[in-house]
Coordinates of C-alpha atoms in Angstrom, one line a residue:
X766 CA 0.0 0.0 0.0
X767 CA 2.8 2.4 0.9
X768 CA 4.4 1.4 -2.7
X769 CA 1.0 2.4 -4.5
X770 CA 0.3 5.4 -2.0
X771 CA 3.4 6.9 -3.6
X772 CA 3.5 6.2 -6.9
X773 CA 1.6 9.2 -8.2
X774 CA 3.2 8.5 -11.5
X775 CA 1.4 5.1 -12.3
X776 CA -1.6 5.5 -10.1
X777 CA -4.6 7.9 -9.7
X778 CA -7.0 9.1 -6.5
X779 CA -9.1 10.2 -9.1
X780 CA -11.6 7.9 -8.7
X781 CA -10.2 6.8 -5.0
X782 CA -14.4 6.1 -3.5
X783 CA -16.9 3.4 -3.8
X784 CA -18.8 3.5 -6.6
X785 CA -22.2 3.1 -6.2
X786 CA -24.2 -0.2 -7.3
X787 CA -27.6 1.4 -7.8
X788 CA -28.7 3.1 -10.6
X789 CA -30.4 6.7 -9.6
X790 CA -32.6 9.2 -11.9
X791 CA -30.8 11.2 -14.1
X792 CA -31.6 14.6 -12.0
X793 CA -29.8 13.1 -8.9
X794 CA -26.7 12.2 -11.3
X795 CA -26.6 15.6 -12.8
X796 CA -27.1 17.5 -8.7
X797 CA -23.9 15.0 -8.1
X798 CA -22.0 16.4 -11.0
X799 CA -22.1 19.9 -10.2
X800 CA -23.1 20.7 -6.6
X801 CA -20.1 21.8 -6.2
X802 CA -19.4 23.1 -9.3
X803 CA -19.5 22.2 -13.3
X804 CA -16.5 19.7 -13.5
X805 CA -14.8 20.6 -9.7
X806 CA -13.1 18.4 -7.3
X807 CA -12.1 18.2 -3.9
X808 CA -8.6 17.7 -3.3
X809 CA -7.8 14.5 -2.2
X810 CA -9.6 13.8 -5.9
X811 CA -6.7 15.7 -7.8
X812 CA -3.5 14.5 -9.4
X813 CA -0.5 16.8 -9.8
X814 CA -0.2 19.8 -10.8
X815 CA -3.6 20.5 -9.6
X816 CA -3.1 18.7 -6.9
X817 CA -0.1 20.4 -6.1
X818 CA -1.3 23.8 -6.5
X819 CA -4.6 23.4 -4.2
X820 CA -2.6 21.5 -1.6
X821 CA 0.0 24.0 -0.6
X822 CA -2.5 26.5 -0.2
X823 CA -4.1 24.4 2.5
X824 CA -1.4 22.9 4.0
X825 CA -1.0 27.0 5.5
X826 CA -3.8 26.2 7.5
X827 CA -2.9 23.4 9.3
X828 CA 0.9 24.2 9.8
X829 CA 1.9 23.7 13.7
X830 CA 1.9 26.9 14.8
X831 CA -1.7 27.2 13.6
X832 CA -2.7 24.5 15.1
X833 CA -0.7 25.1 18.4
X834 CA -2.8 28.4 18.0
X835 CA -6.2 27.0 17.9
X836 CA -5.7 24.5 20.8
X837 CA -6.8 27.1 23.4
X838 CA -10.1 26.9 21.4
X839 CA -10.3 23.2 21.0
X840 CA -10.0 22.8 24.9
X841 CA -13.0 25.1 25.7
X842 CA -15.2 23.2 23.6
X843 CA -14.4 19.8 24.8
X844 CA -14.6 21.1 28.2
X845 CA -18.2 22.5 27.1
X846 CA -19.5 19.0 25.6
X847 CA -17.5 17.6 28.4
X848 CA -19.5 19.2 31.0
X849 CA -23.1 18.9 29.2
X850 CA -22.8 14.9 28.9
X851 CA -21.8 14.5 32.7
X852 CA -25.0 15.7 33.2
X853 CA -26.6 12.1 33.1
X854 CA -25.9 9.0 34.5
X855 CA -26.3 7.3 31.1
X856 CA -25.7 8.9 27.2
X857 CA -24.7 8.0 23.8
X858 CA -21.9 9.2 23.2
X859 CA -21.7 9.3 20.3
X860 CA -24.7 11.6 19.3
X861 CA -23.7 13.8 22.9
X862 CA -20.1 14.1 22.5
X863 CA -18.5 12.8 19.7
X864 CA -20.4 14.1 16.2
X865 CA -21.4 18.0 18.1
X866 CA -17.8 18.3 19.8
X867 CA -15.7 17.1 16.2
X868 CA -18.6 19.7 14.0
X869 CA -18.0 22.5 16.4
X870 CA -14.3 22.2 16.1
X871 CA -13.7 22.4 12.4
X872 CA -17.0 24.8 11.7
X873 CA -15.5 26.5 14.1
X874 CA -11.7 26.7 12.6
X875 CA -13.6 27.4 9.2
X876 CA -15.5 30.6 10.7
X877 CA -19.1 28.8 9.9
X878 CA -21.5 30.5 12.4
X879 CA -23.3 28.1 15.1
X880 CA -26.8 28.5 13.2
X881 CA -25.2 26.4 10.3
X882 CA -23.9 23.6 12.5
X883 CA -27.2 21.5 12.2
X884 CA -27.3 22.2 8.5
X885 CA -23.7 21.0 8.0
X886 CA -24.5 17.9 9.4
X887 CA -27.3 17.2 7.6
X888 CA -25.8 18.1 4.5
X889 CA -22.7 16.0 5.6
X890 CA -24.9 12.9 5.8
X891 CA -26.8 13.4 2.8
X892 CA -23.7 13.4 0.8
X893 CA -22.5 9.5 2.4
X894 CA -25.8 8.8 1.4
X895 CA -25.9 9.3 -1.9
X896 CA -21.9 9.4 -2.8
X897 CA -21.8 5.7 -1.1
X898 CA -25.1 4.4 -1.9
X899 CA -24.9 1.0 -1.8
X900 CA -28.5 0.0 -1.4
X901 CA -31.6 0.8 -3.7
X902 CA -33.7 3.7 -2.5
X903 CA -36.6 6.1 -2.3
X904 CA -36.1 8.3 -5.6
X905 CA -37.6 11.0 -4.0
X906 CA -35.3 11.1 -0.7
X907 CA -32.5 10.6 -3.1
X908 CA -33.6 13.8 -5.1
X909 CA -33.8 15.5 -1.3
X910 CA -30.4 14.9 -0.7
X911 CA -29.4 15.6 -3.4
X912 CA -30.7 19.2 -3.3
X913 CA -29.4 19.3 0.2
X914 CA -25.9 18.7 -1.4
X915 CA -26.8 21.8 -4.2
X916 CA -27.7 23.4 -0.8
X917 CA -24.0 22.6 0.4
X918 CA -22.3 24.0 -2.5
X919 CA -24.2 27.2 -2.8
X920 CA -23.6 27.7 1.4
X921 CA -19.8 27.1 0.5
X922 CA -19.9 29.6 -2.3
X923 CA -21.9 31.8 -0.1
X924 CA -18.8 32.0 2.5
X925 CA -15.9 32.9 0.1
X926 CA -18.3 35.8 -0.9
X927 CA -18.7 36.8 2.7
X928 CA -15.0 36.6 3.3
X929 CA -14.0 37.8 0.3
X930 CA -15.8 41.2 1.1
X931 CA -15.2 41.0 5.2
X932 CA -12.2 38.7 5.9
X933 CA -11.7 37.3 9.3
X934 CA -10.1 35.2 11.7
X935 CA -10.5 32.1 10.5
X936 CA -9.6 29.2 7.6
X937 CA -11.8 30.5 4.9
X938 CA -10.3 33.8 5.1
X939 CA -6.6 32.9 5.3
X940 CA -7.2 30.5 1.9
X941 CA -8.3 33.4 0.0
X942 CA -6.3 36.5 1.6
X943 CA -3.3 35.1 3.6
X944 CA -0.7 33.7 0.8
X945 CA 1.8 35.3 -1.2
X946 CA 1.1 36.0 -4.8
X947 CA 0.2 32.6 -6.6
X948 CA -0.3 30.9 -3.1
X949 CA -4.2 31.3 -2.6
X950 CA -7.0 29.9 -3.6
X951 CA -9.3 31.7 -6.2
X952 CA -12.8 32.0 -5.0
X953 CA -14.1 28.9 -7.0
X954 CA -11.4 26.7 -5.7
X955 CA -11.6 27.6 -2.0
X956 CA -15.4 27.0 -2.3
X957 CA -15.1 23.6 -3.7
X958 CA -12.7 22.1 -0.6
X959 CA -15.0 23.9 2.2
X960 CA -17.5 20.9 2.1
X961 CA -15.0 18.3 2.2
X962 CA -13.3 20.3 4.9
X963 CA -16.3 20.4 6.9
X964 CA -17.4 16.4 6.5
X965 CA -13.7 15.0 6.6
X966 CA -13.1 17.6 9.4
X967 CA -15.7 16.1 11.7
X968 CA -16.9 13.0 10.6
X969 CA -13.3 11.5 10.4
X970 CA -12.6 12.5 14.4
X971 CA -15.9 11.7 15.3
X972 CA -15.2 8.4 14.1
X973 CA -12.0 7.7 15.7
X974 CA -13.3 9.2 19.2
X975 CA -16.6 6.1 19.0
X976 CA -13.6 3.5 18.5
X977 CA -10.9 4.9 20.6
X978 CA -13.6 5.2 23.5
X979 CA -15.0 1.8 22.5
X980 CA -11.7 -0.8 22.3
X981 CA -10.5 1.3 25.9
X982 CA -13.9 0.8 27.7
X983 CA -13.7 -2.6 26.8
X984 CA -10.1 -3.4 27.3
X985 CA -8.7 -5.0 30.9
X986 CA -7.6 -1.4 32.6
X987 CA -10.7 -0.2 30.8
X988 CA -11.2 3.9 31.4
X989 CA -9.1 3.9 34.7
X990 CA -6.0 3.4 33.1
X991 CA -6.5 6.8 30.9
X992 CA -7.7 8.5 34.0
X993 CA -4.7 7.4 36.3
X994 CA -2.3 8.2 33.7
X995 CA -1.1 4.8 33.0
X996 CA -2.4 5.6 29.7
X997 CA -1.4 8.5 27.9
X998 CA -3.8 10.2 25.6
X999 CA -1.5 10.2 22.7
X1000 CA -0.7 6.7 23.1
X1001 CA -4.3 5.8 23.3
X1002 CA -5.0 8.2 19.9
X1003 CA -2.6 6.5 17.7
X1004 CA -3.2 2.8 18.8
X1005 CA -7.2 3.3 17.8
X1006 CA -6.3 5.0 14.7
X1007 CA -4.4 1.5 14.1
X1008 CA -6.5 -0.7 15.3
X1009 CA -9.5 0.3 13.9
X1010 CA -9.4 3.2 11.3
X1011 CA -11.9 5.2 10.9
X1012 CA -11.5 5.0 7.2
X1013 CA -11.4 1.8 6.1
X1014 CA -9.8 2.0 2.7
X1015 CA -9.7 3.7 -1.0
X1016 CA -9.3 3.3 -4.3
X1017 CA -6.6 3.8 -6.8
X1018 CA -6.5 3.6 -10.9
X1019 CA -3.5 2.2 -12.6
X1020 CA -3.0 4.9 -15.1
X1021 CA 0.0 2.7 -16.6
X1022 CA 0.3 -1.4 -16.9
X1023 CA 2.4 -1.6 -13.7
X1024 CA 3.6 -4.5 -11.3
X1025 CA 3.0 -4.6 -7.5
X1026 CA 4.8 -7.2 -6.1
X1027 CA 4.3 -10.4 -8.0
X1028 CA 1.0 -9.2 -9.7
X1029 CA 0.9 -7.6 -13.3
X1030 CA -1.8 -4.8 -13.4
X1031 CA -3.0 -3.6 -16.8
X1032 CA -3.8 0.3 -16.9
X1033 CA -7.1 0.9 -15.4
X1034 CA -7.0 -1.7 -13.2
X1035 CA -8.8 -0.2 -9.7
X1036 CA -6.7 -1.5 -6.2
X1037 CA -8.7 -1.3 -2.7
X1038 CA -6.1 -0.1 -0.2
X1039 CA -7.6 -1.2 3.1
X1040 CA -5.9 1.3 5.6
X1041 CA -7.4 -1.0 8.5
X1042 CA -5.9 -3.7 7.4
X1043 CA -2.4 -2.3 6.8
X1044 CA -3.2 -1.5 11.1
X1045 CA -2.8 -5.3 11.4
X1046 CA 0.2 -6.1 9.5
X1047 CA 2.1 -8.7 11.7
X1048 CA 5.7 -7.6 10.0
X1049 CA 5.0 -3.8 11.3
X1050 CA 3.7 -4.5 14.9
X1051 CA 4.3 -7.2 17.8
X1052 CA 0.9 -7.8 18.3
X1053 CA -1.4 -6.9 15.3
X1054 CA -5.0 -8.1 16.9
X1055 CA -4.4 -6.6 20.4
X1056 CA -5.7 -3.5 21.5
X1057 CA -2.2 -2.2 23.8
X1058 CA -1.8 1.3 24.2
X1059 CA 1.5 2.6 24.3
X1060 CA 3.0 -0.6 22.9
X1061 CA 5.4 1.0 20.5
X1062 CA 3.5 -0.5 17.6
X1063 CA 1.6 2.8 16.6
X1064 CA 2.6 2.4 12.9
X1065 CA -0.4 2.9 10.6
X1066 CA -2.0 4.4 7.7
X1067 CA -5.5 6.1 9.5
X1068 CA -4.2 9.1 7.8
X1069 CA -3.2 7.9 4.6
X1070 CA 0.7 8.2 3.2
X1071 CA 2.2 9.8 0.3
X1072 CA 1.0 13.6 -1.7
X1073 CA -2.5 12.5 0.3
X1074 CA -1.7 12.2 3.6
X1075 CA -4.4 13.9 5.8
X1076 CA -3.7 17.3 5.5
X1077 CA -5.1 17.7 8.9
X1078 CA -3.7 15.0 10.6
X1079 CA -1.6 16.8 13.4
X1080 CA -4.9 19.0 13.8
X1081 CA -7.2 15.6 14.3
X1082 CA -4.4 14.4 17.0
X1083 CA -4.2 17.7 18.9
X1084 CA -8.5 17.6 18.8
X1085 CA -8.6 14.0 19.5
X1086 CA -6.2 13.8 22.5
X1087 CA -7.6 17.1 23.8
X1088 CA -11.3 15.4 23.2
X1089 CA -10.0 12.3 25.6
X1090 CA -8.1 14.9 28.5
X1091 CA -11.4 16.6 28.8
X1092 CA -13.4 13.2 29.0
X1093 CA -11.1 11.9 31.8
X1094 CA -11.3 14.7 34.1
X1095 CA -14.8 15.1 34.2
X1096 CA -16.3 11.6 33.8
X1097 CA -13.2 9.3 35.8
X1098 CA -15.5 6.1 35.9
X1099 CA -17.1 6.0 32.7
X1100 CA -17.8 2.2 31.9
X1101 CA -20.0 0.7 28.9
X1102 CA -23.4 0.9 29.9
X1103 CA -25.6 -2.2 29.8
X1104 CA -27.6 -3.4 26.9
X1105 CA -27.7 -3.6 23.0
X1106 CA -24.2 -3.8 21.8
X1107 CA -22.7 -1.3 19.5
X1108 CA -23.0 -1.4 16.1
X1109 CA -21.5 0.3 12.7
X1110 CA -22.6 2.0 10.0
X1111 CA -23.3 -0.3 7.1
X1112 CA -21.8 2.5 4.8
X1113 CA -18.1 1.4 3.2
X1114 CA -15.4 2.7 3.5
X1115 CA -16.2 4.3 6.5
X1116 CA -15.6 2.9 10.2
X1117 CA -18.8 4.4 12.0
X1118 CA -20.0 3.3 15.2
X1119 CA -24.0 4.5 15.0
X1120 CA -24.2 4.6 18.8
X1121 CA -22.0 3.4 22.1
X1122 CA -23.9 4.1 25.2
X1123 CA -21.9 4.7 28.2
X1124 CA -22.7 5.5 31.8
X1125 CA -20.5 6.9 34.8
X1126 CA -20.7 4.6 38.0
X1127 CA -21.1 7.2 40.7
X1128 CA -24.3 8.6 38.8
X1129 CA -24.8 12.5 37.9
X1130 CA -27.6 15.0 38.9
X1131 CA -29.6 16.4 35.8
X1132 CA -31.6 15.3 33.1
X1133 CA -32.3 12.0 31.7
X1134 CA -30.0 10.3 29.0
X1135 CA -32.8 10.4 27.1
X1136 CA -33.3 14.4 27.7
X1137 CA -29.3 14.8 27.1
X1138 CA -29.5 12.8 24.3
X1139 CA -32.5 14.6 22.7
X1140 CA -30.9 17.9 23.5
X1141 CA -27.4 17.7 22.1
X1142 CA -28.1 15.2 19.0
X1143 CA -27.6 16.4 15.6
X1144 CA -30.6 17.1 13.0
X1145 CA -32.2 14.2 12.7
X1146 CA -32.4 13.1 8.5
X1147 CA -35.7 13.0 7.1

């Protein structure tokens, strides 16, 4: 995988998600082509130059110092979500903590005003929907979300306007005014990459936090051993990114016959790279199918390797081992609360868990889990 990942001379991202297996009206198709624009892609769709050219510009964004600046931020909210879920003995965590806390963050580092924050979520799961439909249904809700996507690209498109005319202290801003000649982005391509900033800013973390919090609940030292320090948050971070991705896997094209390994390709020719399974690699780590903290085996590919590598990975670790400091101090004896098990989100490639209810042993005064839970969720889709 790290061979193909790059090799940007004999293989594509072009093409690098699942392509859907049912067929869909020819209005949704068209919505699908241009809701972001006549022809546009996101980023981590583009081969060099183009690739090149967007990808600088972005990396600004997310250099250290920025994100070193932004932590101050990051901790307030946590602390925030933090403080609203210890309200109740019993919560999912998931819809409580995990999706609000990781939207806030990167809305937040965009400049996108609270108001939108439901709306970006919706529109965030309308686009899995129908970019990674895998399952035949309703052709009206299909043409729903797909407006809800055109809906996306005009809010995006409505930002750059906005900052273009008032710039301000955040992302958005810094993409279109902050760069030396040549090293911004035009209007049309910084509102192309704000939706994918916004789902693979949250989505991505939210994600990781579900199976982080999951495999440590459920481990032998379960939560105590975060909360004592025998566990260190960054330790705990990278071994969940390895142990369960939150992103399964993409595609590459072979844009030239090529070999990899033993096995002749012919141009074309579409590889899976299965990140989660490259997390299990016996030759890379001393014990592949353990979850072990800490065990010097931290060696993975959540984020990807090559001219793709997350361009916000050291933002996600900052966010997600700020996310499990904030946890720790105010909820010490979380545990796995009884019941239904978890389960995922039968949507490839992405490593959802749908719900993980927890509960704190000592209780909590306040509201019901089911109040918290009604209170903090995200819009519900329709």
């Amino acid at each position: 995988m790290v061979a193909v990942l790059r090799d940007d001379q004999n293989f594509t991202a072009r093409d690098h998600n699942p392509r859907s297996t049912v067929e869909v009206p020819e209005d949704v198709r068209r919505m699908l082509r241009t809701w972001r624009g006549a022809g546009a892609l996101a980023v981590g769709s583009l081969d060099p130059p183009e690739h090149t050219k967007i990808r600088e510009v972005l990396n600004v964004g997310f250099t250290p110092a920025r994100v070193r600046a932004f932590e101050p931020t990051v901790r307030a909210i946590a602390a925030d979500f933090a403080e609203r879920a210890a309200a109740a003995t019993e919560f999912d965590f998931i819809t409580a903590f995990a999706v609000p806390y990781s939207l806030e963050v990167i809305c937040r580092r965009l400049g996108i005003p609270d108001e939108y924050l439901d709306r970006c979520r919706l529109w965030s799961e309308q686009r899995i929907e129908l970019m990674m439909l895998q399952r035949s249904a309703d052709p009206d809700q299909l043409r729903e979300y797909a407006r809800g996507l055109m809906e996306f690209g005009e809010f995006a498109r409505s930002l750059v306007r906005e900052r273009l005319a008032s710039p301000q202290d955040d992302l958005i801003s810094e993409l279109l005014h902050d760069g030396k000649a040549g090293h911004t982005l035009s209007p049309d391509d910084a509102a192309v990459q704000i939706p994918t900033l916004i789902f693979a800013g949250h989505m991505t973390c939210a994600e990781a936090l579900g199976t982080i919090l999951f495999q440590q609940l459920q481990s032998p030292g379960g939560w105590a051993e975060v909360v004592d320090g025998t566990i260190a948050p960054r330790d705990l971070v990278e071994e969940g990114l390895r142990f369960d991705s939150p992103l399964a896997g993409m595609y590459r094209t072979a844009v030239h016959d090529v070999a990899i390994g033993d096995v002749h390709l012919a141009a074309g020719s579409r590889l899976l790279l299965l990140y989660g399974a490259a997390g299990r690699d016996s030759r890379a780590h001393a014990c592949p199918a353990g979850f072990s903290p800490g065990s010097g085996s931290a060696t993975h590919l959540a984020f990807g390797h090559g001219i793709h590598f997350c361009l916000g990975a050291g933002f996600a670790r900052m966010e997600l081992e700020i996310a499990i400091q904030a946890l720790a101090a105010r909820m010490p004896d979380l545990t796995p609360a009884p019941g239904r098990p978890p389960h995922h989100r039968p949507v490839f490639p992405l490593r959802a868990l749908t719900e993980l209810r927890v509960r704190q042993r000592g209780g909590a005064s306040g509201p019901s889990s089911g109040d918290l839970d009604d209170t903090l969720a995200p819009a519900e889709l329709t």
